[in-house]
Short mmCIF file of C-alpha atoms and ligand atoms in Angstrom, two decimals:
data_model
loop_
_atom_site.label_atom_id
_atom_site.label_comp_id
_atom_site.label_asym_id
_atom_site.label_seq_id
_atom_site.Cartn_x
_atom_site.Cartn_y
_atom_site.Cartn_z
CA UNK K 1 0.00 0.00 0.00
CA UNK K 2 1.57 3.37 -0.97
CA UNK K 3 1.61 6.35 1.39
CA UNK K 4 -1.27 8.25 -0.26
CA UNK K 5 -3.57 5.22 0.07
CA UNK K 6 -2.48 4.84 3.70
CA UNK K 7 -3.19 8.53 4.26
CA UNK K 8 -6.65 8.37 2.76
CA UNK K 9 -7.73 5.39 4.83
CA UNK K 10 -6.13 6.35 8.16
CA UNK K 11 -9.39 7.62 9.65
CA UNK K 12 -11.27 4.55 8.47
CA UNK K 13 -8.69 2.28 10.11
CA UNK K 14 -8.98 4.08 13.43
CA UNK K 15 -12.73 3.67 13.67
CA UNK K 16 -13.78 0.50 15.52
CA UNK K 17 -15.48 -2.00 13.20
CA UNK K 18 -18.42 -2.47 15.60
CA UNK K 19 -18.94 1.29 15.88
CA UNK K 20 -18.82 1.58 12.08
CA UNK K 21 -21.32 -1.26 11.63
CA UNK K 22 -23.70 0.38 14.12
CA UNK K 23 -23.41 3.69 12.26
CA UNK K 24 -24.10 2.00 8.93
CA UNK K 25 -27.15 0.32 10.45
CA UNK K 26 -28.58 3.70 11.47
CA UNK K 27 -28.45 5.14 7.94
CA UNK K 28 -31.22 5.08 5.34
CA UNK K 29 -28.73 6.55 2.84
CA UNK K 30 -25.43 5.10 1.63
CA UNK K 31 -21.98 4.98 3.18
CA UNK K 32 -19.31 5.09 0.48
CA UNK K 33 -15.68 4.31 1.31
CA UNK K 34 -12.40 4.00 -0.64
CA UNK K 35 -12.49 0.82 -2.66
CA UNK K 36 -16.29 0.89 -3.13
CA UNK K 37 -17.52 0.85 -6.74
CA UNK K 38 -18.92 4.38 -6.67
CA UNK K 39 -16.20 5.95 -4.54
CA UNK K 40 -14.44 7.86 -7.33
CA UNK K 41 -17.73 9.11 -8.74
CA UNK K 42 -19.00 10.15 -5.29
CA UNK K 43 -15.86 12.12 -4.36
CA UNK K 44 -15.73 14.09 -7.65
CA UNK K 45 -16.05 17.87 -7.31
CA UNK K 46 -17.10 20.45 -9.89
CA UNK K 47 -13.60 21.99 -9.90
CA UNK K 48 -11.35 19.42 -11.57
CA UNK K 49 -8.31 21.13 -10.04
CA UNK K 50 -9.28 19.76 -6.61
CA UNK K 51 -8.77 16.06 -5.91
CA UNK K 52 -9.81 15.03 -2.39
CA UNK K 53 -10.00 11.53 -0.87
CA UNK K 54 -12.42 11.37 2.06
CA UNK K 55 -12.44 8.26 4.26
CA UNK K 56 -16.26 8.26 4.47
CA UNK K 57 -18.87 9.77 2.18
CA UNK K 58 -22.31 9.64 3.80
CA UNK K 59 -24.96 10.09 1.13
CA UNK K 60 -27.79 11.21 3.40
CA UNK K 61 -31.46 10.91 2.46
CA UNK K 62 -32.99 12.76 5.43
CA UNK K 63 -32.26 14.88 8.49
CA UNK K 64 -31.89 11.76 10.66
CA UNK K 65 -29.03 10.57 8.43
CA UNK K 66 -27.41 14.00 8.76
CA UNK K 67 -27.72 13.83 12.55
CA UNK K 68 -26.20 10.34 12.59
CA UNK K 69 -23.30 11.46 10.37
CA UNK K 70 -22.56 14.59 12.42
CA UNK K 71 -22.63 12.58 15.67
CA UNK K 72 -20.40 9.86 14.17
CA UNK K 73 -17.84 12.41 12.95
CA UNK K 74 -17.77 14.25 16.29
CA UNK K 75 -17.58 11.10 18.44
CA UNK K 76 -14.78 9.64 16.32
CA UNK K 77 -12.85 12.88 16.01
CA UNK K 78 -13.13 12.93 12.22
CA UNK K 79 -12.64 15.98 10.04
CA UNK K 80 -16.11 16.85 8.74
CA UNK K 81 -17.06 18.42 5.40
CA UNK K 82 -20.55 19.19 4.07
CA UNK K 83 -21.38 18.86 0.41
CA UNK K 84 -24.33 20.67 -1.16
CA UNK K 85 -23.86 21.06 -4.92
CA UNK K 86 -20.09 20.41 -4.83
CA UNK K 87 -19.45 23.59 -6.87
CA UNK K 88 -17.20 25.45 -4.48
CA UNK K 89 -14.06 26.79 -6.19
CA UNK K 90 -11.82 25.86 -3.28
CA UNK K 91 -13.39 22.40 -3.00
CA UNK K 92 -14.86 23.10 0.43
CA UNK K 93 -17.61 20.54 -0.09
CA UNK K 94 -15.11 17.74 0.60
CA UNK K 95 -12.00 16.91 2.59
CA UNK K 96 -9.06 14.53 2.66
CA UNK K 97 -9.28 11.59 5.02
CA UNK K 98 -12.36 12.76 6.98
CA UNK K 99 -16.12 12.37 6.58
CA UNK K 100 -18.27 14.10 3.96
CA UNK K 101 -21.94 14.72 4.75
CA UNK K 102 -23.15 14.51 1.16
CA UNK K 103 -26.62 16.07 0.77
CA UNK K 104 -26.90 15.51 -2.98
CA UNK K 105 -29.66 12.87 -2.63
CA UNK K 106 -31.83 15.27 -0.59
CA UNK K 107 -33.74 16.80 -3.48
CA UNK K 108 -37.19 17.49 -2.05
CA UNK K 109 -38.88 20.78 -3.03
CA UNK K 110 -42.33 21.97 -1.99
CA UNK K 111 -43.93 25.09 -3.46
CA UNK K 112 -46.76 26.59 -1.40
CA UNK K 113 -48.65 28.63 -3.96
CA UNK K 114 -50.86 30.26 -1.31
CA UNK K 115 -47.92 31.92 0.47
CA UNK K 116 -45.54 31.86 -2.55
CA UNK K 117 -42.96 30.17 -0.36
CA UNK K 118 -40.62 27.40 -1.41
CA UNK K 119 -39.15 24.71 0.88
CA UNK K 120 -35.91 23.33 -0.61
CA UNK K 121 -33.82 20.43 0.72
CA UNK K 122 -30.06 20.86 1.10
CA UNK K 123 -28.98 18.76 -1.89
CA UNK K 124 -30.85 20.72 -4.57
CA UNK K 125 -29.24 22.69 -7.34
CA UNK K 126 -30.75 25.93 -8.57
CA UNK K 127 -31.91 24.10 -11.70
CA UNK K 128 -34.00 21.85 -9.42
CA UNK K 129 -35.54 24.94 -7.80
CA UNK K 130 -36.30 26.64 -11.14
CA UNK K 131 -37.89 23.43 -12.40
CA UNK K 132 -40.24 23.35 -9.41
CA UNK K 133 -41.10 27.05 -9.16
CA UNK K 134 -41.46 28.12 -12.80
CA UNK K 135 -44.83 26.34 -13.36
CA UNK K 136 -46.19 28.45 -10.45
CA UNK K 137 -44.91 31.67 -12.06
CA UNK K 138 -42.42 32.03 -9.21
CA UNK K 139 -38.65 32.29 -8.90
CA UNK K 140 -36.21 32.37 -6.00
CA UNK K 141 -33.38 34.90 -6.56
CA UNK K 142 -30.39 32.72 -7.36
CA UNK K 143 -27.11 32.58 -9.31
CA UNK K 144 -26.20 32.76 -12.99
CA UNK K 145 -25.86 29.00 -13.58
CA UNK K 146 -28.38 26.25 -12.86
CA UNK K 147 -25.89 23.58 -11.75
CA UNK K 148 -24.68 25.43 -8.62
CA UNK K 149 -25.83 24.08 -5.25
CA UNK K 150 -28.53 25.87 -3.25
CA UNK K 151 -26.63 25.17 0.01
CA UNK K 152 -23.28 26.84 -0.52
CA UNK K 153 -24.61 29.67 -2.69
CA UNK K 154 -27.31 30.64 -0.21
CA UNK K 155 -25.20 30.41 2.94
CA UNK K 156 -22.51 32.62 1.37
CA UNK K 157 -25.03 35.27 0.19
CA UNK K 158 -26.19 34.53 -3.35
CA UNK K 159 -25.78 36.91 -6.31
CA UNK K 160 -27.78 36.59 -9.48
CA UNK K 161 -30.04 38.03 -12.16
CA UNK K 162 -32.67 39.16 -9.62
CA UNK K 163 -30.29 40.81 -7.11
CA UNK K 164 -31.14 44.40 -8.05
CA UNK K 165 -34.89 43.69 -8.10
CA UNK K 166 -35.27 41.36 -5.09
CA UNK K 167 -31.93 41.36 -3.24
CA UNK K 168 -29.42 38.63 -2.49
CA UNK K 169 -30.63 35.04 -2.11
CA UNK K 170 -30.33 35.43 1.69
CA UNK K 171 -32.64 38.45 1.54
CA UNK K 172 -35.33 36.01 0.38
CA UNK K 173 -34.59 33.38 3.03
CA UNK K 174 -37.29 32.94 5.69
CA UNK K 175 -35.97 30.01 7.74
CA UNK K 176 -33.52 27.12 7.80
CA UNK K 177 -33.74 23.67 9.38
CA UNK K 178 -30.32 22.70 10.70
CA UNK K 179 -28.34 19.97 12.40
CA UNK K 180 -25.94 21.55 14.87
CA UNK K 181 -22.49 20.34 15.96
CA UNK K 182 -23.97 18.58 19.01
CA UNK K 183 -26.43 16.72 16.76
CA UNK K 184 -29.51 18.76 17.72
CA UNK K 185 -32.04 19.54 14.98
CA UNK K 186 -33.38 23.09 15.16
CA UNK K 187 -35.11 25.75 13.07
CA UNK K 188 -33.61 29.22 12.77
CA UNK K 189 -35.71 32.14 11.57
CA UNK K 190 -36.60 35.71 12.54
CA UNK K 191 -38.51 34.20 15.52
CA UNK K 192 -36.35 31.26 16.66
CA UNK K 193 -32.58 31.20 17.19
CA UNK K 194 -32.46 34.70 15.70
CA UNK K 195 -28.69 34.97 16.28
CA UNK K 196 -28.12 31.85 14.21
CA UNK K 197 -30.49 33.04 11.50
CA UNK K 198 -28.50 36.27 11.30
CA UNK K 199 -25.23 34.30 11.03
CA UNK K 200 -26.27 31.81 8.34
CA UNK K 201 -27.28 34.68 6.06
CA UNK K 202 -23.75 35.11 4.67
CA UNK K 203 -21.68 33.21 7.26
CA UNK K 204 -21.39 30.07 5.10
CA UNK K 205 -21.46 26.51 6.44
CA UNK K 206 -19.79 27.49 9.72
CA UNK K 207 -22.76 26.89 12.01
CA UNK K 208 -24.21 23.51 11.09
CA UNK K 209 -25.72 21.49 8.29
CA UNK K 210 -28.79 23.08 6.72
CA UNK K 211 -31.12 20.25 5.78
CA UNK K 212 -33.75 22.55 4.27
CA UNK K 213 -34.24 26.19 3.33
CA UNK K 214 -37.52 28.12 3.28
CA UNK K 215 -37.52 30.88 0.65
CA UNK K 216 -39.93 33.63 -0.33
CA UNK K 217 -40.68 33.08 -4.02
CA UNK K 218 -41.02 36.11 -6.33
CA UNK K 219 -43.43 36.58 -9.24
CA UNK K 220 -40.93 36.23 -12.11
CA UNK K 221 -41.52 34.08 -15.16
CA UNK K 222 -40.47 35.32 -18.61
CA UNK K 223 -37.92 38.12 -18.61
CA UNK K 224 -36.18 40.09 -21.35
CA UNK K 225 -32.59 38.96 -21.25
CA UNK K 226 -29.56 37.23 -22.72
CA UNK K 227 -26.06 38.24 -23.80
CA UNK K 228 -24.92 41.08 -26.04
CA UNK K 229 -21.35 40.95 -27.41
CA UNK K 230 -19.13 43.83 -28.49
CA UNK K 231 -15.64 43.81 -30.06
CA UNK K 232 -12.88 44.76 -27.61
CA UNK K 233 -12.35 48.14 -29.34
CA UNK K 234 -15.71 49.19 -27.83
CA UNK K 235 -15.10 47.66 -24.40
CA UNK K 236 -14.27 50.90 -22.54
CA UNK K 237 -17.38 52.69 -23.82
CA UNK K 238 -19.62 49.71 -23.10
CA UNK K 239 -18.21 49.21 -19.62
CA UNK K 240 -18.64 52.90 -18.75
CA UNK K 241 -22.23 52.92 -20.00
CA UNK K 242 -23.04 49.68 -18.17
CA UNK K 243 -21.51 51.07 -14.93
CA UNK K 244 -23.65 54.22 -15.10
CA UNK K 245 -26.78 52.22 -15.86
CA UNK K 246 -26.18 49.89 -12.91
CA UNK K 247 -25.42 52.79 -10.55
CA UNK K 248 -28.37 54.95 -11.54
CA UNK K 249 -30.85 52.82 -13.50
CA UNK K 250 -34.14 51.32 -12.40
CA UNK K 251 -33.92 48.16 -10.25
CA UNK K 252 -35.82 46.11 -12.78
CA UNK K 253 -32.83 46.10 -15.11
CA UNK K 254 -29.82 43.99 -14.28
CA UNK K 255 -26.92 42.56 -16.23
CA UNK K 256 -23.47 41.24 -15.47
CA UNK K 257 -20.46 42.46 -17.40
CA UNK K 258 -17.87 39.97 -18.64
CA UNK K 259 -14.90 39.53 -20.92
CA UNK K 260 -15.18 36.33 -22.96
CA UNK K 261 -13.43 34.61 -25.81
CA UNK K 262 -16.10 33.49 -28.28
CA UNK K 263 -16.12 29.67 -28.25
CA UNK K 264 -15.70 28.05 -31.69
CA UNK K 265 -19.16 26.42 -31.68
CA UNK K 266 -22.02 26.51 -34.17
CA UNK K 267 -24.29 28.95 -32.33
CA UNK K 268 -21.76 31.75 -32.99
CA UNK K 269 -20.97 32.94 -36.57
CA UNK K 270 -17.48 31.69 -37.53
CA UNK K 271 -16.11 35.21 -38.07
CA UNK K 272 -16.38 35.75 -34.29
CA UNK K 273 -14.83 32.44 -33.20
CA UNK K 274 -11.96 32.83 -30.70
CA UNK K 275 -12.25 36.65 -30.66
CA UNK K 276 -12.05 38.36 -27.28
CA UNK K 277 -15.21 40.34 -26.55
CA UNK K 278 -16.96 42.49 -23.96
CA UNK K 279 -20.28 40.92 -22.98
CA UNK K 280 -23.26 42.05 -20.93
CA UNK K 281 -25.84 39.39 -20.10
CA UNK K 282 -29.07 41.21 -19.31
CA UNK K 283 -32.13 40.41 -17.27
CA UNK K 284 -35.00 42.91 -17.40
CA UNK K 285 -37.99 42.12 -15.18
CA UNK K 286 -40.06 45.26 -15.85
CA UNK K 287 -43.04 45.76 -18.16
CA UNK K 288 -42.44 43.49 -21.19
CA UNK K 289 -44.35 45.85 -23.46
CA UNK K 290 -41.63 48.46 -22.79
CA UNK K 291 -38.64 46.12 -23.19
CA UNK K 292 -37.68 47.09 -26.77
CA UNK K 293 -37.86 50.75 -25.80
CA UNK K 294 -35.71 50.15 -22.69
CA UNK K 295 -33.07 48.30 -24.72
CA UNK K 296 -32.97 50.71 -27.71
CA UNK K 297 -30.34 53.02 -26.12
CA UNK K 298 -28.35 49.99 -24.92
CA UNK K 299 -28.23 48.62 -28.47
CA UNK K 300 -26.96 52.02 -29.60
CA UNK K 301 -24.00 52.22 -27.17
CA UNK K 302 -21.63 50.92 -29.85
CA UNK K 303 -21.91 48.58 -32.86
CA UNK K 304 -22.95 45.13 -31.59
CA UNK K 305 -21.01 42.07 -32.71
CA UNK K 306 -23.79 39.67 -31.60
CA UNK K 307 -27.10 40.17 -29.84
CA UNK K 308 -28.97 37.25 -28.24
CA UNK K 309 -31.19 39.39 -26.01
CA UNK K 310 -34.96 38.96 -26.11
CA UNK K 311 -37.89 37.44 -24.19
CA UNK K 312 -36.73 34.31 -22.39
CA UNK K 313 -38.09 32.18 -19.52
CA UNK K 314 -35.95 32.84 -16.42
CA UNK K 315 -34.93 29.14 -16.05
CA UNK K 316 -33.62 29.20 -19.64
CA UNK K 317 -31.59 32.34 -18.93
CA UNK K 318 -30.21 30.81 -15.75
CA UNK K 319 -29.04 27.69 -17.57
CA UNK K 320 -27.76 29.43 -20.72
CA UNK K 321 -24.09 28.97 -19.81
CA UNK K 322 -24.31 25.48 -18.23
CA UNK K 323 -23.04 23.82 -21.41
CA UNK K 324 -20.02 26.11 -21.64
CA UNK K 325 -18.96 25.22 -18.09
CA UNK K 326 -19.53 21.47 -17.56
CA UNK K 327 -18.23 19.79 -14.38
CA UNK K 328 -14.58 18.75 -14.26
CA UNK K 329 -12.86 21.82 -15.76
CA UNK K 330 -9.85 23.31 -13.97
CA UNK K 331 -10.84 26.52 -12.12
CA UNK K 332 -8.77 29.14 -10.33
CA UNK K 333 -10.67 32.00 -8.65
CA UNK K 334 -9.73 35.54 -7.52
CA UNK K 335 -12.40 37.90 -6.20
CA UNK K 336 -13.00 41.33 -4.66
CA UNK K 337 -15.84 43.78 -3.99
CA UNK K 338 -15.85 47.26 -5.59
CA UNK K 339 -17.85 50.33 -4.74
CA UNK K 340 -16.58 52.30 -7.77
CA UNK K 341 -15.46 51.53 -11.27
CA UNK K 342 -13.63 54.65 -12.39
CA UNK K 343 -11.98 55.17 -15.76
CA UNK K 344 -8.54 54.15 -14.44
CA UNK K 345 -10.02 50.83 -13.27
CA UNK K 346 -11.73 50.35 -16.63
CA UNK K 347 -8.37 50.85 -18.40
CA UNK K 348 -6.78 48.20 -16.15
CA UNK K 349 -9.60 45.78 -16.94
CA UNK K 350 -9.13 46.22 -20.64
CA UNK K 351 -5.37 45.74 -20.43
CA UNK K 352 -5.70 42.41 -18.58
CA UNK K 353 -8.77 41.18 -20.47
CA UNK K 354 -6.77 41.48 -23.69
CA UNK K 355 -4.63 38.65 -22.28
CA UNK K 356 -7.45 36.14 -21.43
CA UNK K 357 -5.28 32.99 -21.33
CA UNK K 358 -7.79 30.30 -22.41
CA UNK K 359 -11.20 30.16 -24.14
CA UNK K 360 -13.07 29.51 -20.86
CA UNK K 361 -11.18 32.06 -18.73
CA UNK K 362 -13.10 35.19 -17.90
CA UNK K 363 -13.69 38.20 -15.68
CA UNK K 364 -17.20 38.96 -14.46
CA UNK K 365 -18.61 41.95 -12.60
CA UNK K 366 -21.89 41.23 -10.84
CA UNK K 367 -24.10 44.14 -9.72
CA UNK K 368 -24.91 43.95 -5.99
CA UNK K 369 -26.93 47.14 -5.45
CA UNK K 370 -30.62 47.99 -5.87
CA UNK K 371 -32.74 45.89 -3.49
CA UNK K 372 -29.55 44.39 -1.97
CA UNK K 373 -28.70 47.90 -0.67
CA UNK K 374 -32.03 48.20 1.12
CA UNK K 375 -30.76 45.82 3.83
CA UNK K 376 -28.32 47.29 6.36
CA UNK K 377 -24.74 46.03 6.71
CA UNK K 378 -25.47 44.85 10.28
CA UNK K 379 -28.82 43.21 9.39
CA UNK K 380 -27.26 40.00 8.07
CA UNK K 381 -23.74 38.56 8.28
CA UNK K 382 -23.13 39.70 4.66
CA UNK K 383 -21.56 43.07 5.37
CA UNK K 384 -20.62 44.64 2.02
CA UNK K 385 -24.02 46.28 1.50
CA UNK K 386 -22.33 49.47 0.29
CA UNK K 387 -20.39 47.76 -2.51
CA UNK K 388 -21.85 47.98 -6.01
CA UNK K 389 -19.98 45.24 -7.84
CA UNK K 390 -18.62 41.78 -7.05
CA UNK K 391 -15.66 41.10 -9.30
CA UNK K 392 -14.42 37.62 -10.08
CA UNK K 393 -11.46 36.68 -12.25
CA UNK K 394 -11.34 33.00 -13.15
CA UNK K 395 -8.76 31.03 -15.06
CA UNK K 396 -10.69 28.06 -16.51
CA UNK K 397 -9.63 25.31 -18.89
CA UNK K 398 -10.16 21.58 -19.48
CA UNK K 399 -6.40 20.91 -19.61
CA UNK K 400 -4.37 20.93 -16.36
CA UNK K 401 -1.27 21.68 -18.46
CA UNK K 402 -2.61 25.25 -18.79
CA UNK K 403 -3.09 25.74 -15.05
CA UNK K 404 0.10 27.60 -14.29
CA UNK K 405 -0.41 30.04 -17.17
CA UNK K 406 -4.02 30.83 -16.22
CA UNK K 407 -3.29 31.03 -12.48
CA UNK K 408 -0.52 33.56 -13.11
CA UNK K 409 -2.83 35.63 -15.36
CA UNK K 410 -5.60 35.59 -12.76
CA UNK K 411 -3.23 36.64 -9.97
CA UNK K 412 -1.68 39.44 -12.06
CA UNK K 413 -5.11 40.77 -13.05
CA UNK K 414 -6.41 40.61 -9.45
CA UNK K 415 -3.25 42.30 -8.02
CA UNK K 416 -3.56 45.21 -10.46
CA UNK K 417 -7.19 45.82 -9.47
CA UNK K 418 -7.06 45.01 -5.77
CA UNK K 419 -5.76 48.45 -4.61
CA UNK K 420 -8.98 49.95 -6.06
CA UNK K 421 -11.26 47.41 -4.33
CA UNK K 422 -13.50 47.85 -1.28
CA UNK K 423 -11.07 45.67 0.72
CA UNK K 424 -12.88 42.35 0.92
CA UNK K 425 -14.33 39.66 -1.31
CA UNK K 426 -17.42 37.49 -1.70
CA UNK K 427 -16.65 34.31 0.29
CA UNK K 428 -18.29 32.11 -2.32
CA UNK K 429 -15.82 33.23 -4.97
CA UNK K 430 -12.60 32.87 -2.99
CA UNK K 431 -10.06 30.06 -2.99
CA UNK K 432 -8.40 28.98 0.27
CA UNK K 433 -6.83 32.40 1.02
CA UNK K 434 -6.22 32.44 4.75
CA UNK K 435 -7.84 33.84 7.90
CA UNK K 436 -7.27 37.55 7.12
CA UNK K 437 -9.19 37.34 3.86
CA UNK K 438 -12.11 35.64 5.63
CA UNK K 439 -12.11 38.34 8.30
CA UNK K 440 -11.99 41.07 5.62
CA UNK K 441 -14.98 39.50 3.89
CA UNK K 442 -17.09 40.12 7.03
CA UNK K 443 -15.50 43.37 8.26
CA UNK K 444 -17.47 44.75 11.23
CA UNK K 445 -19.63 41.63 11.45
CA UNK K 446 -16.73 39.26 12.05
CA UNK K 447 -16.61 39.56 15.86
CA UNK K 448 -20.31 38.86 16.22
CA UNK K 449 -19.90 35.84 13.95
CA UNK K 450 -17.11 34.47 16.17
CA UNK K 451 -19.39 34.82 19.22
CA UNK K 452 -22.25 32.97 17.54
CA UNK K 453 -19.79 30.34 16.33
CA UNK K 454 -18.61 29.85 19.94
CA UNK K 455 -22.24 29.37 21.03
CA UNK K 456 -23.21 26.81 18.39
CA UNK K 457 -19.92 25.15 17.37
CA UNK K 458 -17.38 25.81 20.16
CA UNK K 459 -14.96 23.09 18.96
CA UNK K 460 -15.08 24.18 15.33
CA UNK K 461 -16.44 20.88 14.03
CA UNK K 462 -17.63 22.75 10.92
CA UNK K 463 -14.28 24.08 9.72
CA UNK K 464 -14.05 22.92 6.08
CA UNK K 465 -15.36 26.27 4.83
CA UNK K 466 -14.25 29.91 4.78
CA UNK K 467 -13.69 29.41 8.47
CA UNK K 468 -14.90 31.67 11.25
CA UNK K 469 -13.06 30.66 14.44
CA UNK K 470 -15.04 30.39 17.69
CA UNK K 471 -14.57 33.57 19.76
CA UNK K 472 -13.23 33.45 23.29
CA UNK K 473 -15.36 35.94 25.19
C1 FAD I 501 -19.62 27.81 -12.35
C2 FAD I 501 -19.99 28.52 -11.10
C3 FAD I 501 -20.91 29.56 -11.14
C4 FAD I 501 -21.25 30.24 -9.98
N1 FAD I 501 -22.15 31.25 -10.06
C5 FAD I 501 -22.52 31.89 -8.92
C6 FAD I 501 -23.51 32.91 -8.95
O1 FAD I 501 -24.07 33.20 -9.98
N2 FAD I 501 -23.84 33.53 -7.80
C7 FAD I 501 -23.25 33.22 -6.63
O2 FAD I 501 -23.60 33.81 -5.61
N3 FAD I 501 -22.30 32.27 -6.57
C8 FAD I 501 -21.92 31.60 -7.68
N4 FAD I 501 -20.96 30.64 -7.63
C9 FAD I 501 -20.26 30.41 -6.37
C10 FAD I 501 -21.05 29.46 -5.51
O3 FAD I 501 -21.97 30.21 -4.75
C11 FAD I 501 -20.11 28.71 -4.55
O4 FAD I 501 -19.22 27.93 -5.30
C12 FAD I 501 -20.88 27.85 -3.57
O5 FAD I 501 -19.98 27.45 -2.56
C13 FAD I 501 -21.48 26.64 -4.24
O6 FAD I 501 -22.34 25.96 -3.38
P1 FAD I 501 -22.44 24.38 -3.47
O7 FAD I 501 -23.47 23.95 -2.51
O8 FAD I 501 -22.56 23.95 -4.88
O9 FAD I 501 -20.96 24.00 -3.01
P2 FAD I 501 -20.31 22.91 -2.09
O10 FAD I 501 -18.95 22.74 -2.67
O11 FAD I 501 -21.14 21.70 -1.94
O12 FAD I 501 -20.23 23.63 -0.67
C14 FAD I 501 -19.60 24.87 -0.52
C15 FAD I 501 -19.53 25.28 0.94
O13 FAD I 501 -20.85 25.43 1.47
C16 FAD I 501 -21.08 24.53 2.54
N5 FAD I 501 -22.42 23.96 2.39
C17 FAD I 501 -23.04 23.60 1.24
N6 FAD I 501 -24.29 23.19 1.50
C18 FAD I 501 -24.45 23.28 2.83
C19 FAD I 501 -25.54 23.01 3.71
N7 FAD I 501 -26.70 22.57 3.26
N8 FAD I 501 -25.35 23.22 5.04
C20 FAD I 501 -24.18 23.69 5.52
N9 FAD I 501 -23.12 23.96 4.73
C21 FAD I 501 -23.27 23.76 3.40
C22 FAD I 501 -20.00 23.48 2.38
O14 FAD I 501 -19.67 22.90 3.60
C23 FAD I 501 -18.84 24.27 1.82
O15 FAD I 501 -18.13 24.92 2.84
C24 FAD I 501 -20.63 29.90 -8.76
C25 FAD I 501 -19.73 28.84 -8.72
C26 FAD I 501 -19.41 28.16 -9.87
C27 FAD I 501 -18.41 27.04 -9.81
#
């Protein structure tokens, strides 16, 4: 047996066989271990750059399984990770050697059309939620891809097409059911465990395993949206116009800005293949009868290379880029918040975007104002309520041989922009960047988070995340 195999099974070897058999007997779900047929499939993460070998993967089917797994990990001193959608850039949905509470079989969703609320189990993706809510003419504000997990995205904040209209995903969260570090099952909401409810709205998976989320659905069905592409020579003008629109425009118009290399696939005319472009992907939720009028000045900003914007069901918009970013690609993330986007910053963007290292690599700026600014920075754990943009630079490619080149590009780009940033980043778009970066992400809310952490998880059982350490007083 070589040393890496020894390493990955060490925890399994230390657990008494009788204790393990008793644990297995308590589960309705599956226990997957190294050597089992489905082990390699079950440990796979969305980011192909991360390769972790847990000793136990517990594929839970209900809250009782989650309680059993949390108790088993704590009693046997195992490192514990929680997997929702497995999308996290830093691979925080898994761990080496320890136990993974895998929620991916917990897919229940219940839409209550009378109250327009949506109960979502912890293993759902946003595509699952869209599938269930769209027939009711409802949507939960979510991210820009349908394959991302509800769990990680929500607990970190949640930015998406509806942010300016209806706020962050956490601003639409009414309650969570959770298993705590001591195995207790509780509900946190505005009326029960209010401190915990405050903390989970941005504080990530630090406080327990959320087995289900209760969201307020919003009346959104067909929107006017999709991407518009411009040649790089127009990028500065487009970016400046987009910035002004996001800072001053009505909350029913949203759109993220990106730099993209046009993929050489049939849906794009061949003359654009492999060209670097400036892209805005729009989502307008206002009066559809006015949409053409609203978009006329946008279409006149500069000559358009390609325009795919029009009426589109929200679930289709939210899954538009799924095919471009299938699971298993190599991803390297660098993020920051920005309050301003002045002309000097725009020039820096254009300089670095001209060097996009691979077809999939990109820079996105997500608007985080509008309704998201109507919540105070102390009202939830998510503190950057004054920032207007969440910036993310990602080196992405199928081939690990390109990793070094795209990582260096991403770091150079981020370093050039960072001095102009608001000083912290969105936790869901960070790699493993150390304690200071986590603290900066929460600014003035960090101390309160450490106190709540001490109350609910004093021994830091839930530490495979952007970790908030338990406070001491
Ligand atoms: C391609 C891509 C697109 C993205 N787009 C967006 C976007 O549009 N908007 C946005 O806001 N973010 C976006 N993200 C970032 C995303 O929010 C994070 O990657 C998030 O961590 C993913 O959640 P997950 O459940 O899939 O991840 P996982 O890897 O399963 O988990 C991530 C973290 O959350 C914790 N966690 C997950 N579920 C639970 C739970 N039920 N209870 C307790 N802890 C839990 C895990 O322990 C881990 O620490 C995107 C990511 C990718 C890869």
